Short mmCIF file of C-alpha atoms and ligand atoms in Angstrom, two decimals:
data_model
loop_
_atom_site.label_atom_id
_atom_site.label_comp_id
_atom_site.label_asym_id
_atom_site.label_seq_id
_atom_site.Cartn_x
_atom_site.Cartn_y
_atom_site.Cartn_z
CA MET J 1 30.94 -28.56 35.64
CA ASP J 2 31.37 -32.26 36.10
CA PHE J 3 35.14 -31.85 36.06
CA HIS J 4 34.99 -30.17 39.44
CA ASN J 5 32.73 -32.75 40.93
CA GLY J 6 34.99 -35.46 39.62
CA PHE J 7 38.06 -33.78 40.97
CA SER J 8 36.83 -32.94 44.43
CA GLY J 9 35.41 -36.43 44.75
CA VAL J 10 38.75 -37.89 43.86
CA PHE J 11 40.54 -35.54 46.22
CA HIS J 12 38.53 -36.52 49.23
CA LYS J 13 38.32 -40.19 48.56
CA TYR J 14 41.73 -41.08 47.28
CA SER J 15 45.39 -40.38 47.68
CA LEU J 16 47.56 -38.14 45.50
CA SER J 17 48.84 -41.12 43.56
CA PHE J 18 45.29 -42.04 42.62
CA PHE J 19 44.74 -38.45 41.59
CA LEU J 20 47.82 -38.55 39.36
CA ARG J 21 46.67 -41.81 37.80
CA SER J 22 43.73 -40.02 36.29
CA LEU J 23 44.18 -39.35 32.59
CA ARG J 24 42.23 -36.16 33.11
CA THR J 25 44.74 -34.87 35.65
CA ARG J 26 47.61 -35.74 33.38
CA LEU J 27 46.04 -34.05 30.42
CA PHE J 28 45.38 -31.01 32.54
CA LEU J 29 48.97 -30.91 33.79
CA LEU J 30 50.32 -31.42 30.29
CA VAL J 31 48.40 -28.53 28.78
CA PHE J 32 48.88 -26.25 31.76
CA LEU J 33 52.58 -26.84 32.35
CA THR J 34 53.41 -26.64 28.64
CA GLY J 35 51.63 -23.30 28.49
CA VAL J 36 53.36 -21.97 31.59
CA ALA J 37 56.77 -23.12 30.34
CA ALA J 38 56.21 -21.45 26.97
CA CYS J 39 55.15 -18.30 28.75
CA LEU J 40 58.29 -18.21 30.91
CA VAL J 41 60.58 -18.86 27.94
CA VAL J 42 58.99 -16.03 25.98
CA HIS J 43 59.26 -13.74 29.02
CA PHE J 44 62.96 -14.26 29.56
CA VAL J 45 63.97 -14.32 25.92
CA ILE J 46 62.15 -11.08 25.18
CA LEU J 47 63.43 -9.20 28.23
CA GLU J 48 67.01 -10.42 27.79
CA ASN J 49 66.93 -9.46 24.15
CA TYR J 50 65.51 -6.10 24.91
CA GLU J 51 68.31 -5.34 27.37
CA ALA J 52 71.10 -6.47 25.05
CA ARG J 53 69.66 -4.54 22.16
CA ALA J 54 69.08 -1.37 24.15
CA ILE J 55 72.67 -1.45 25.46
CA SER J 56 74.17 -1.97 22.05
CA LEU J 57 72.03 0.77 20.49
CA ARG J 58 72.98 3.23 23.17
CA THR J 59 76.65 2.28 22.95
CA SER J 60 76.85 2.86 19.22
CA GLU J 61 74.91 6.10 19.51
CA VAL J 62 77.30 7.43 22.14
CA GLN J 63 80.30 6.24 20.19
CA THR J 64 79.14 8.23 17.16
CA GLN J 65 78.72 11.32 19.33
CA THR J 66 82.17 10.96 20.93
CA ARG J 67 83.81 10.45 17.56
CA ILE J 68 82.33 13.77 16.40
CA LEU J 69 83.44 15.32 19.67
CA ALA J 70 86.97 13.95 19.22
CA ASP J 71 87.17 15.68 15.84
CA HIS J 72 86.01 18.93 17.40
CA LEU J 73 88.60 18.63 20.15
CA ILE J 74 91.33 18.40 17.54
CA THR J 75 89.88 21.18 15.44
CA TYR J 76 89.68 23.60 18.36
CA GLY J 77 92.97 22.46 19.88
CA TYR J 78 91.14 21.72 23.10
CA LEU J 79 93.85 19.42 24.38
CA GLN J 80 96.19 22.40 24.52
CA ASP J 81 93.63 24.87 25.83
CA THR J 82 90.47 23.82 27.66
CA SER J 83 88.90 27.27 27.72
CA ASN J 84 87.09 26.92 24.39
CA GLU J 85 83.47 27.82 25.14
CA ILE J 86 81.93 25.98 22.23
CA VAL J 87 83.62 22.72 23.10
CA ASN J 88 82.85 23.11 26.81
CA ALA J 89 79.21 23.71 25.98
CA GLU J 90 79.24 20.69 23.75
CA LEU J 91 80.76 18.56 26.54
CA THR J 92 78.15 19.71 29.04
CA LEU J 93 75.40 19.06 26.57
CA LEU J 94 76.68 15.57 25.90
CA ALA J 95 76.99 14.79 29.60
CA ASN J 96 73.48 16.08 30.24
CA LEU J 97 72.04 14.35 27.24
CA TYR J 98 73.15 10.93 28.39
CA ASP J 99 72.97 11.65 32.09
CA GLY J 100 76.63 10.84 32.32
CA ARG J 101 80.14 12.04 32.87
CA VAL J 102 82.67 13.00 30.24
CA MET J 103 86.40 13.12 30.88
CA ILE J 104 89.06 14.29 28.46
CA ILE J 105 92.48 12.74 29.04
CA ASN J 106 95.68 13.78 27.33
CA ASP J 107 98.49 11.53 26.24
CA ASN J 108 100.18 11.95 29.64
CA LEU J 109 97.16 10.31 31.26
CA ASN J 110 96.23 13.61 32.85
CA ILE J 111 92.58 14.43 33.14
CA ILE J 112 92.27 17.83 31.61
CA ARG J 113 88.51 18.10 31.77
CA ASP J 114 85.84 16.36 33.84
CA THR J 115 82.19 17.40 33.51
CA TYR J 116 81.75 16.51 37.17
CA GLY J 117 84.68 18.83 37.88
CA ILE J 118 86.12 16.62 40.59
CA SER J 119 89.00 14.78 38.97
CA GLU J 120 90.62 17.50 36.90
CA LYS J 121 94.40 17.62 36.93
CA ARG J 122 94.61 14.14 38.27
CA THR J 123 96.25 11.24 36.56
CA ILE J 124 94.14 8.34 35.51
CA ILE J 125 95.46 4.84 35.34
CA SER J 126 92.84 2.77 33.71
CA GLU J 127 93.52 -0.26 31.55
CA GLU J 128 91.01 0.84 28.92
CA VAL J 129 92.44 4.35 28.68
CA VAL J 130 96.01 3.09 28.33
CA LYS J 131 94.94 0.57 25.72
CA CYS J 132 93.08 3.24 23.83
CA LEU J 133 96.09 5.57 23.84
CA ARG J 134 98.32 2.86 22.53
CA LYS J 135 96.11 1.34 19.90
CA GLY J 136 94.30 4.33 18.48
CA ASN J 137 91.18 3.47 16.57
CA ASP J 138 91.42 -0.21 17.52
CA GLY J 139 91.39 0.80 21.17
CA THR J 140 87.79 1.97 21.23
CA THR J 141 86.23 0.12 24.13
CA SER J 142 82.88 -0.11 25.74
CA VAL J 143 82.13 -1.82 29.01
CA TYR J 144 78.68 -2.35 30.39
CA ASP J 145 78.40 -2.46 34.14
CA ALA J 146 74.97 -3.86 34.76
CA ASN J 147 75.24 -3.73 38.56
CA ASN J 148 76.02 -0.03 38.76
CA GLY J 149 73.93 0.82 35.73
CA TYR J 150 76.32 2.50 33.32
CA ILE J 151 78.25 1.97 30.11
CA GLU J 152 81.82 3.19 30.01
CA ILE J 153 83.14 4.08 26.56
CA THR J 154 86.63 5.13 25.57
CA THR J 155 87.29 6.86 22.27
CA PRO J 156 90.75 7.96 21.08
CA ILE J 157 91.33 11.57 20.06
CA ILE J 158 93.32 11.23 16.88
CA LYS J 159 95.05 13.95 14.98
CA ASN J 160 94.64 12.99 11.40
CA ALA J 161 98.01 12.93 9.58
CA SER J 162 96.70 14.55 6.43
CA SER J 163 94.65 17.24 8.14
CA GLY J 164 97.37 18.05 10.65
CA GLY J 165 100.17 18.42 8.07
CA ASP J 166 102.27 15.90 9.94
CA ASP J 167 104.46 14.13 7.45
CA SER J 168 105.14 11.10 9.60
CA GLY J 169 102.21 9.57 7.72
CA GLU J 170 100.72 8.15 10.88
CA ASN J 171 97.66 8.99 12.89
CA LYS J 172 98.76 10.15 16.27
CA VAL J 173 96.63 9.51 19.36
CA GLN J 174 96.63 12.71 21.35
CA GLY J 175 94.24 11.77 24.08
CA VAL J 176 91.18 9.84 25.08
CA ILE J 177 87.56 10.68 25.72
CA LEU J 178 86.20 8.61 28.57
CA ILE J 179 82.46 8.78 28.88
CA SER J 180 80.19 7.01 31.37
CA VAL J 181 76.60 6.84 30.29
CA SER J 182 73.85 5.98 32.68
CA THR J 183 71.71 3.03 31.70
CA GLU J 184 69.14 3.74 34.31
CA TYR J 185 66.41 4.34 31.76
CA ILE J 186 67.07 0.85 30.37
CA SER J 187 66.61 -0.77 33.76
CA THR J 188 63.58 1.39 34.40
CA THR J 189 62.09 0.34 31.09
CA LEU J 190 63.03 -3.25 31.87
CA SER J 191 61.31 -3.20 35.22
CA ILE J 192 58.21 -1.56 33.74
CA LEU J 193 58.19 -4.13 30.95
CA GLY J 194 58.83 -6.87 33.52
CA SER J 195 55.92 -5.87 35.69
CA LYS J 196 53.63 -5.52 32.68
CA ALA J 197 54.79 -8.92 31.46
CA ARG J 198 54.11 -10.40 34.87
CA THR J 199 50.57 -9.04 34.88
CA ILE J 200 49.97 -10.43 31.40
CA GLU J 201 51.55 -13.73 32.39
CA LEU J 202 49.37 -13.94 35.45
CA ILE J 203 46.30 -13.43 33.28
CA ILE J 204 47.61 -15.97 30.76
CA ILE J 205 48.25 -18.49 33.53
CA ILE J 206 44.77 -18.04 34.95
CA VAL J 207 43.24 -18.36 31.49
CA LEU J 208 45.50 -21.33 30.80
CA PHE J 209 44.42 -22.95 34.05
CA ALA J 210 40.78 -22.64 33.15
CA PHE J 211 41.50 -23.68 29.59
CA SER J 212 43.40 -26.79 30.71
CA ILE J 213 40.59 -27.79 33.03
CA ILE J 214 38.05 -27.34 30.24
CA MET J 215 40.25 -29.10 27.71
CA ALA J 216 40.89 -32.05 30.00
CA SER J 217 37.22 -32.31 30.70
CA VAL J 218 36.05 -31.91 27.11
CA LEU J 219 38.68 -34.20 25.61
CA LEU J 220 37.88 -36.98 28.03
CA ARG J 221 34.13 -36.63 27.88
CA PRO J 222 33.77 -39.41 25.27
CA PHE J 223 35.30 -41.82 27.78
CA ASP J 224 32.73 -40.77 30.36
CA ARG J 225 30.08 -41.30 27.75
CA ILE J 226 31.35 -44.82 27.13
CA THR J 227 31.25 -45.53 30.84
CA SER J 228 27.76 -44.19 31.27
CA ALA J 229 26.54 -45.98 28.14
CA ILE J 230 27.94 -49.25 29.49
CA ASN J 231 26.41 -48.55 32.87
CA GLU J 232 23.07 -47.88 31.25
CA LEU J 233 23.31 -51.17 29.43
CA LYS J 234 24.28 -52.88 32.64
CA ALA J 235 21.26 -51.42 34.35
CA GLY J 236 19.21 -52.59 31.39
CA TYR J 237 17.77 -49.22 30.36
CA SER J 238 18.69 -49.56 26.74
CA ASP J 239 19.19 -52.38 24.36
CA GLU J 240 20.85 -50.47 21.58
CA GLU J 241 24.43 -50.64 20.45
CA ILE J 242 26.70 -48.06 22.03
CA SER J 243 28.04 -45.45 19.66
CA VAL J 244 30.75 -42.99 20.73
CA PRO J 245 32.45 -42.16 17.45
CA ASP J 246 34.35 -39.06 18.69
CA TYR J 247 37.80 -40.62 18.56
CA ILE J 248 39.30 -43.55 16.74
CA GLU J 249 40.30 -44.89 20.16
CA THR J 250 36.83 -44.66 21.64
CA GLN J 251 35.46 -46.16 18.44
CA HIS J 252 37.78 -49.14 18.94
CA ILE J 253 36.69 -49.61 22.53
CA VAL J 254 33.07 -49.32 21.57
CA THR J 255 33.39 -51.71 18.64
CA ALA J 256 35.10 -54.29 20.83
CA PHE J 257 32.46 -53.80 23.49
CA ASN J 258 29.60 -54.13 21.02
CA GLN J 259 31.10 -57.33 19.68
CA LEU J 260 31.41 -58.69 23.18
CA ARG J 261 27.83 -57.70 23.84
CA ALA J 262 26.64 -59.35 20.64
CA ARG J 263 28.35 -62.54 21.70
CA MET J 264 26.86 -62.41 25.15
CA LYS J 265 23.46 -61.76 23.65
CA ALA J 266 23.86 -64.74 21.33
CA LEU J 267 24.83 -66.86 24.32
CA ASP J 268 21.91 -65.57 26.29
CA ASP J 269 19.55 -66.21 23.38
CA SER J 270 20.80 -69.74 22.94
CA ARG J 271 20.45 -70.36 26.66
CA GLN J 272 16.89 -69.10 26.61
CA GLU J 273 16.13 -71.16 23.57
CA PHE J 274 17.66 -74.15 25.28
CA VAL J 275 15.58 -73.66 28.39
CA SER J 276 12.38 -73.29 26.40
CA ASN J 277 13.26 -76.34 24.31
CA VAL J 278 13.95 -78.34 27.45
CA SER J 279 10.66 -77.37 29.01
CA HIS J 280 8.85 -78.17 25.82
CA GLU J 281 10.53 -81.54 25.44
CA LEU J 282 9.88 -82.44 29.05
CA LYS J 283 6.26 -81.39 28.80
CA THR J 284 5.45 -83.44 25.71
CA PRO J 285 5.61 -86.92 27.37
CA ILE J 286 3.75 -85.58 30.39
CA THR J 287 0.99 -84.19 28.18
CA SER J 288 0.56 -87.56 26.44
CA MET J 289 0.53 -89.36 29.79
CA LYS J 290 -2.16 -86.99 31.03
CA VAL J 291 -4.24 -87.54 27.90
CA LEU J 292 -3.91 -91.33 28.27
CA ALA J 293 -4.76 -91.26 31.94
CA ASP J 294 -7.69 -88.86 31.45
CA THR J 295 -9.11 -91.08 28.71
CA LEU J 296 -9.00 -94.09 30.98
CA MET J 297 -10.61 -92.21 33.86
CA ALA J 298 -13.38 -90.91 31.61
CA GLN J 299 -14.28 -94.52 30.75
CA PRO J 300 -14.27 -96.44 34.02
CA ASP J 301 -15.72 -99.56 32.45
CA SER J 302 -13.26 -99.95 29.60
CA PRO J 303 -11.85 -103.40 28.99
CA ILE J 304 -8.68 -104.58 30.66
CA GLU J 305 -6.94 -104.78 27.27
CA MET J 306 -7.39 -101.09 26.84
CA TYR J 307 -5.94 -100.44 30.28
CA GLN J 308 -2.94 -102.57 29.46
CA ASP J 309 -2.53 -100.85 26.14
CA PHE J 310 -2.69 -97.40 27.64
CA MET J 311 -0.42 -98.36 30.53
CA GLN J 312 2.08 -99.62 27.99
CA ASP J 313 1.97 -96.20 26.29
CA ILE J 314 2.31 -94.39 29.59
CA SER J 315 5.27 -96.56 30.49
CA SER J 316 7.03 -95.75 27.23
CA GLU J 317 6.37 -92.04 27.75
CA VAL J 318 8.01 -92.37 31.17
CA ASP J 319 10.98 -94.06 29.49
CA ARG J 320 11.17 -91.23 27.04
CA GLU J 321 11.06 -88.65 29.78
CA ALA J 322 13.84 -90.49 31.60
CA GLN J 323 15.88 -90.63 28.41
CA ILE J 324 15.57 -86.87 27.87
CA ILE J 325 16.63 -86.24 31.44
CA ASP J 326 19.61 -88.57 31.07
CA ASP J 327 20.72 -86.81 27.89
CA LEU J 328 20.29 -83.42 29.47
CA LEU J 329 22.34 -84.48 32.47
CA ALA J 330 25.03 -85.81 30.16
CA LEU J 331 25.08 -82.51 28.32
CA VAL J 332 25.23 -80.43 31.47
CA LYS J 333 27.99 -82.62 32.82
CA MET J 334 29.86 -82.17 29.57
CA ASP J 335 29.69 -78.40 29.95
CA LYS J 336 30.84 -78.54 33.52
CA THR J 337 33.74 -80.89 33.01
CA ALA J 338 34.82 -79.34 29.75
CA THR J 339 38.32 -78.93 31.06
CA GLU J 340 38.44 -82.17 32.99
CA LEU J 341 39.10 -84.80 30.37
CA LYS J 342 40.21 -88.07 31.91
CA LEU J 343 42.91 -88.77 29.37
CA SER J 344 44.54 -92.14 28.90
CA ASN J 345 46.08 -94.07 26.06
CA VAL J 346 43.24 -95.98 24.47
CA ASP J 347 43.26 -98.60 21.75
CA ILE J 348 40.80 -97.04 19.32
CA ASN J 349 40.25 -100.29 17.39
CA GLU J 350 39.18 -102.02 20.57
CA MET J 351 37.02 -99.13 21.64
CA THR J 352 35.21 -99.06 18.28
CA GLU J 353 34.67 -102.83 18.35
CA ASN J 354 33.10 -102.51 21.79
CA ILE J 355 30.75 -99.78 20.63
CA LEU J 356 29.68 -101.82 17.62
CA ARG J 357 29.15 -104.92 19.76
CA ARG J 358 26.75 -103.00 21.97
CA LEU J 359 24.82 -101.66 18.97
CA ARG J 360 24.69 -104.87 17.00
CA PRO J 361 21.37 -106.04 18.55
CA ILE J 362 19.57 -102.85 17.44
CA ALA J 363 21.13 -103.16 13.98
CA ARG J 364 19.98 -106.73 13.72
CA LYS J 365 16.48 -105.72 14.82
CA ASN J 366 16.38 -103.15 12.01
CA ASN J 367 17.94 -105.51 9.46
CA ILE J 368 20.97 -103.30 9.12
CA GLU J 369 24.34 -104.70 8.18
CA LEU J 370 26.97 -103.23 10.48
CA THR J 371 30.63 -103.48 9.36
CA PHE J 372 33.91 -102.29 10.74
CA ASP J 373 36.92 -101.68 8.54
CA SER J 374 40.07 -101.03 10.53
CA ARG J 375 42.85 -99.87 8.24
CA ARG J 376 45.40 -99.28 10.94
CA SER J 377 45.89 -100.10 14.56
CA VAL J 378 45.54 -96.86 16.47
CA THR J 379 46.25 -95.83 20.03
CA ALA J 380 45.31 -92.32 21.06
CA GLN J 381 45.28 -90.17 24.15
CA ILE J 382 41.57 -89.59 24.81
CA ASP J 383 38.84 -89.69 27.41
CA GLU J 384 37.45 -93.15 26.67
CA VAL J 385 34.06 -92.77 28.33
CA LYS J 386 33.22 -89.49 26.66
CA LEU J 387 34.54 -90.34 23.21
CA SER J 388 32.76 -93.73 23.29
CA LEU J 389 29.53 -91.89 23.98
CA ALA J 390 30.18 -89.57 21.02
CA ILE J 391 30.95 -92.36 18.55
CA MET J 392 28.08 -94.42 19.86
CA ASN J 393 25.65 -91.56 19.10
CA LEU J 394 26.91 -91.40 15.53
CA VAL J 395 26.61 -95.13 14.89
CA GLU J 396 23.25 -95.23 16.62
CA ASN J 397 21.98 -92.42 14.35
CA ALA J 398 23.31 -94.24 11.31
CA ILE J 399 21.29 -97.29 12.35
CA LYS J 400 18.19 -95.35 13.38
CA TYR J 401 17.93 -93.13 10.32
CA ASN J 402 18.42 -95.96 7.87
CA ARG J 403 16.20 -97.92 5.53
CA ASP J 404 15.26 -101.56 5.78
CA GLN J 405 18.06 -103.89 4.67
CA GLY J 406 20.45 -101.00 4.78
CA TRP J 407 24.08 -100.91 5.87
CA VAL J 408 26.34 -98.95 8.21
CA LYS J 409 30.06 -98.88 7.57
CA VAL J 410 32.60 -97.70 10.14
CA ILE J 411 36.14 -97.10 8.90
CA LEU J 412 39.11 -96.34 11.13
CA ASP J 413 42.20 -94.81 9.63
CA ALA J 414 45.03 -92.55 10.85
CA ASP J 415 47.74 -90.23 9.66
CA HIS J 416 50.72 -89.18 11.75
CA GLN J 417 48.69 -86.67 13.74
CA ASN J 418 45.07 -87.75 13.85
CA PHE J 419 42.93 -90.79 13.71
CA ILE J 420 39.94 -90.60 11.42
CA LEU J 421 36.65 -92.42 11.95
CA THR J 422 34.10 -92.35 9.16
CA ILE J 423 30.58 -93.56 9.82
CA SER J 424 28.63 -93.98 6.57
CA ASP J 425 25.12 -95.25 6.14
CA SER J 426 22.71 -96.07 3.36
CA GLY J 427 19.99 -94.14 5.16
CA ILE J 428 17.46 -91.43 4.51
CA GLY J 429 20.02 -88.64 4.34
CA ILE J 430 19.73 -85.11 5.67
CA PRO J 431 18.19 -82.23 3.69
CA GLU J 432 20.73 -79.59 2.72
CA ASP J 433 19.10 -76.82 4.73
CA SER J 434 19.21 -78.94 7.88
CA ILE J 435 22.87 -79.92 7.67
CA GLU J 436 23.94 -76.80 9.56
CA LEU J 437 21.35 -77.35 12.27
CA ILE J 438 21.65 -81.00 13.22
CA PHE J 439 24.28 -80.27 15.87
CA ASN J 440 21.92 -77.88 17.67
CA ARG J 441 20.34 -79.08 20.86
CA PHE J 442 16.92 -80.64 20.32
CA TYR J 443 17.11 -80.22 16.57
CA ARG J 444 15.56 -83.07 14.64
CA VAL J 445 14.92 -83.07 10.91
CA ASP J 446 11.67 -84.93 11.08
CA LYS J 447 10.15 -84.48 14.51
CA SER J 448 7.48 -87.12 14.15
CA ARG J 449 9.80 -89.76 12.81
CA SER J 450 12.38 -88.98 15.46
CA ARG J 451 9.75 -89.32 18.15
CA GLU J 452 8.76 -92.63 16.76
CA ILE J 453 12.34 -93.75 16.95
CA GLY J 454 12.72 -92.17 20.35
CA GLY J 455 15.22 -89.41 19.66
CA THR J 456 15.48 -86.22 21.69
CA GLY J 457 17.79 -84.29 19.35
CA LEU J 458 20.55 -84.01 21.93
CA GLY J 459 22.81 -86.81 20.64
CA LEU J 460 24.76 -84.88 18.00
CA SER J 461 25.12 -81.86 20.21
CA ILE J 462 26.74 -84.06 22.87
CA THR J 463 28.88 -85.74 20.23
CA ARG J 464 30.17 -82.49 18.86
CA SER J 465 31.04 -80.97 22.23
CA VAL J 466 33.00 -84.13 23.16
CA ILE J 467 34.95 -84.03 19.90
CA LEU J 468 35.68 -80.33 20.27
CA MET J 469 36.91 -80.97 23.81
CA HIS J 470 39.41 -83.36 22.30
CA ARG J 471 40.36 -80.59 19.86
CA GLY J 472 39.07 -82.72 17.04
CA THR J 473 36.70 -81.95 14.17
CA ILE J 474 33.46 -83.44 12.91
CA ASP J 475 32.18 -83.09 9.35
CA VAL J 476 29.06 -84.36 7.69
CA ALA J 477 28.26 -85.06 4.06
CA SER J 478 24.84 -86.28 3.06
CA THR J 479 22.67 -86.96 0.05
CA LEU J 480 18.96 -87.06 0.65
CA GLY J 481 17.63 -90.56 0.13
CA GLU J 482 21.06 -92.08 -0.38
CA GLY J 483 22.91 -91.83 2.87
CA THR J 484 25.07 -89.83 5.19
CA THR J 485 28.75 -89.88 6.13
CA PHE J 486 30.11 -88.40 9.34
CA THR J 487 33.87 -87.90 9.49
CA VAL J 488 35.50 -87.52 12.90
CA LYS J 489 39.12 -86.45 13.18
CA VAL J 490 40.78 -86.53 16.60
CA PRO J 491 44.45 -85.80 17.45
CA LEU J 492 46.42 -88.89 18.52
CA SER J 493 47.83 -87.05 21.46
CA TYR J 494 45.91 -84.37 23.26
CA VAL J 495 47.06 -80.87 22.38
CA LYS J 496 46.88 -78.39 25.19
CA GLY J 497 45.88 -74.85 24.31
N1 LIG N 1 22.90 -90.63 9.98
C1 LIG N 1 21.84 -89.82 9.84
N2 LIG N 1 21.05 -89.89 8.75
C2 LIG N 1 19.98 -89.06 8.64
N3 LIG N 1 19.63 -88.12 9.54
C3 LIG N 1 20.38 -88.02 10.64
C4 LIG N 1 21.53 -88.84 10.85
N4 LIG N 1 22.09 -88.49 12.03
C5 LIG N 1 21.32 -87.49 12.52
N5 LIG N 1 20.31 -87.19 11.71
C6 LIG N 1 19.29 -86.16 11.88
O1 LIG N 1 19.80 -85.25 12.81
C7 LIG N 1 18.90 -85.13 13.92
C8 LIG N 1 19.69 -84.89 15.16
O2 LIG N 1 20.37 -86.01 15.58
P1 LIG N 1 20.66 -86.29 17.10
O3 LIG N 1 21.48 -87.50 17.25
O4 LIG N 1 21.16 -85.04 17.65
O5 LIG N 1 19.20 -86.49 17.68
P2 LIG N 1 18.30 -87.75 17.71
O6 LIG N 1 19.00 -88.91 17.13
O7 LIG N 1 17.01 -87.36 17.12
O8 LIG N 1 18.08 -87.95 19.25
P3 LIG N 1 19.10 -88.56 20.33
O9 LIG N 1 20.35 -88.89 19.60
O10 LIG N 1 19.25 -87.51 21.30
O11 LIG N 1 18.40 -89.77 20.87
C9 LIG N 1 18.13 -86.36 13.93
O12 LIG N 1 16.89 -86.17 14.51
C10 LIG N 1 18.03 -86.71 12.46
O13 LIG N 1 16.95 -86.02 11.89
MG1 LIG N 2 20.97 -89.48 17.85
#
């Protein structure tokens, strides 16, 4: 059984405290000790009860007998004359029956009869006897001496007023019967019961021990299963979701684990996709360069114009390759320095003006009207380099994906917590089913057009990660053929969290 292996392993390798830290050990101890405690309680309660009950039964039985005897003593006038055979026989019988000793005492405290025959004619001074003489029926006493194993019972011998013709109207105590009854049979029974109980308890404890071990092992098996399922996953044997539905608790662990796994898988998938996209993007310019070069080599006597033309193309492919690498590096750097924003108080109006100034030449080239509408003067705590890059990407897109004679409008506004930059254009717009995807790395709506323009599809992904680093938000609204509006909201002061 794996329980044993587990245990002995733990024993050899680790200390007792480690051993006690095991839930399995604790469960075992809990079941086992509870069982043993219950067993002991039952043992003592039953034996104690038995003893008390046996004593009280015997006492009342003997008391009944002595009361009958007391009546006989009066009837036969035994207190005056102890030679009555019938009564003597009765006394002997009683003594034998209870393996005890009967003494008859008269009202002068003289022992007139002793079934042991050793104390006759002596005077007895015993508290119980005196009390019994004085109090009559109320003086009936019984004392249990557990150490010496007997019960001592005193019963008054009362001459009934009516039966005796005494006109005093009172019951007169004429003597006392003192009887000692052996309780040996009770202690014998007790010890027999005790030893039987001990045997049964021993069996119960052994069974309980085995039961606790099995219980602890069985109850905790689902946890082992979780561990081994996770280990299997770790080793890569299986790709399925773990399912250990035995307990609500294990179900919770497993659900949490599966969610974690799903997230890691999603991350892994996106990383793989990223890598394959990168390789693809990097290969495309190289492929075109190879085609161009091969064409030239295949025609050694082509005119110089053709060479120049092709070289021009090759040069622009090299530029493109360099651009992709730059963007990738920017992206990687963004991931690495995600927590290292170089924050400072920046005049956002000034920053936006600078960005627009740098983009104005491209806008002019494309006949795009570029306007800036600053509704408020805003200073915010941001990383200027990174956020400039983000805004620049947005404005650049607005210019690139525009129509001839179009416009790009940048509006800066603020509330008490955030500043809001909206970049609207009169451009081609984004199809509804692409809106969700444009922030993905390398995603471009129209690959051919983007290539023409020189885009790699990394711009928006960089933009979004910068804005998220600033704990800001970016939203996009677009109508195909009419234009697009990006809304960027960034907290005025950086919120840690
Ligand atoms: N203002 C816009 N109007 C229309 N389409 C846009 C706009 N901005 C982005 N897009 C679409 O989203 C895609 C992704 O944009 P992103 O800036 O990430 O890449 P890119 O501009 O193609 O390349 P890069 O910015 O890396 O040079 C673009 O290819 C384009 O199809
Ligand atoms: Mg772009």
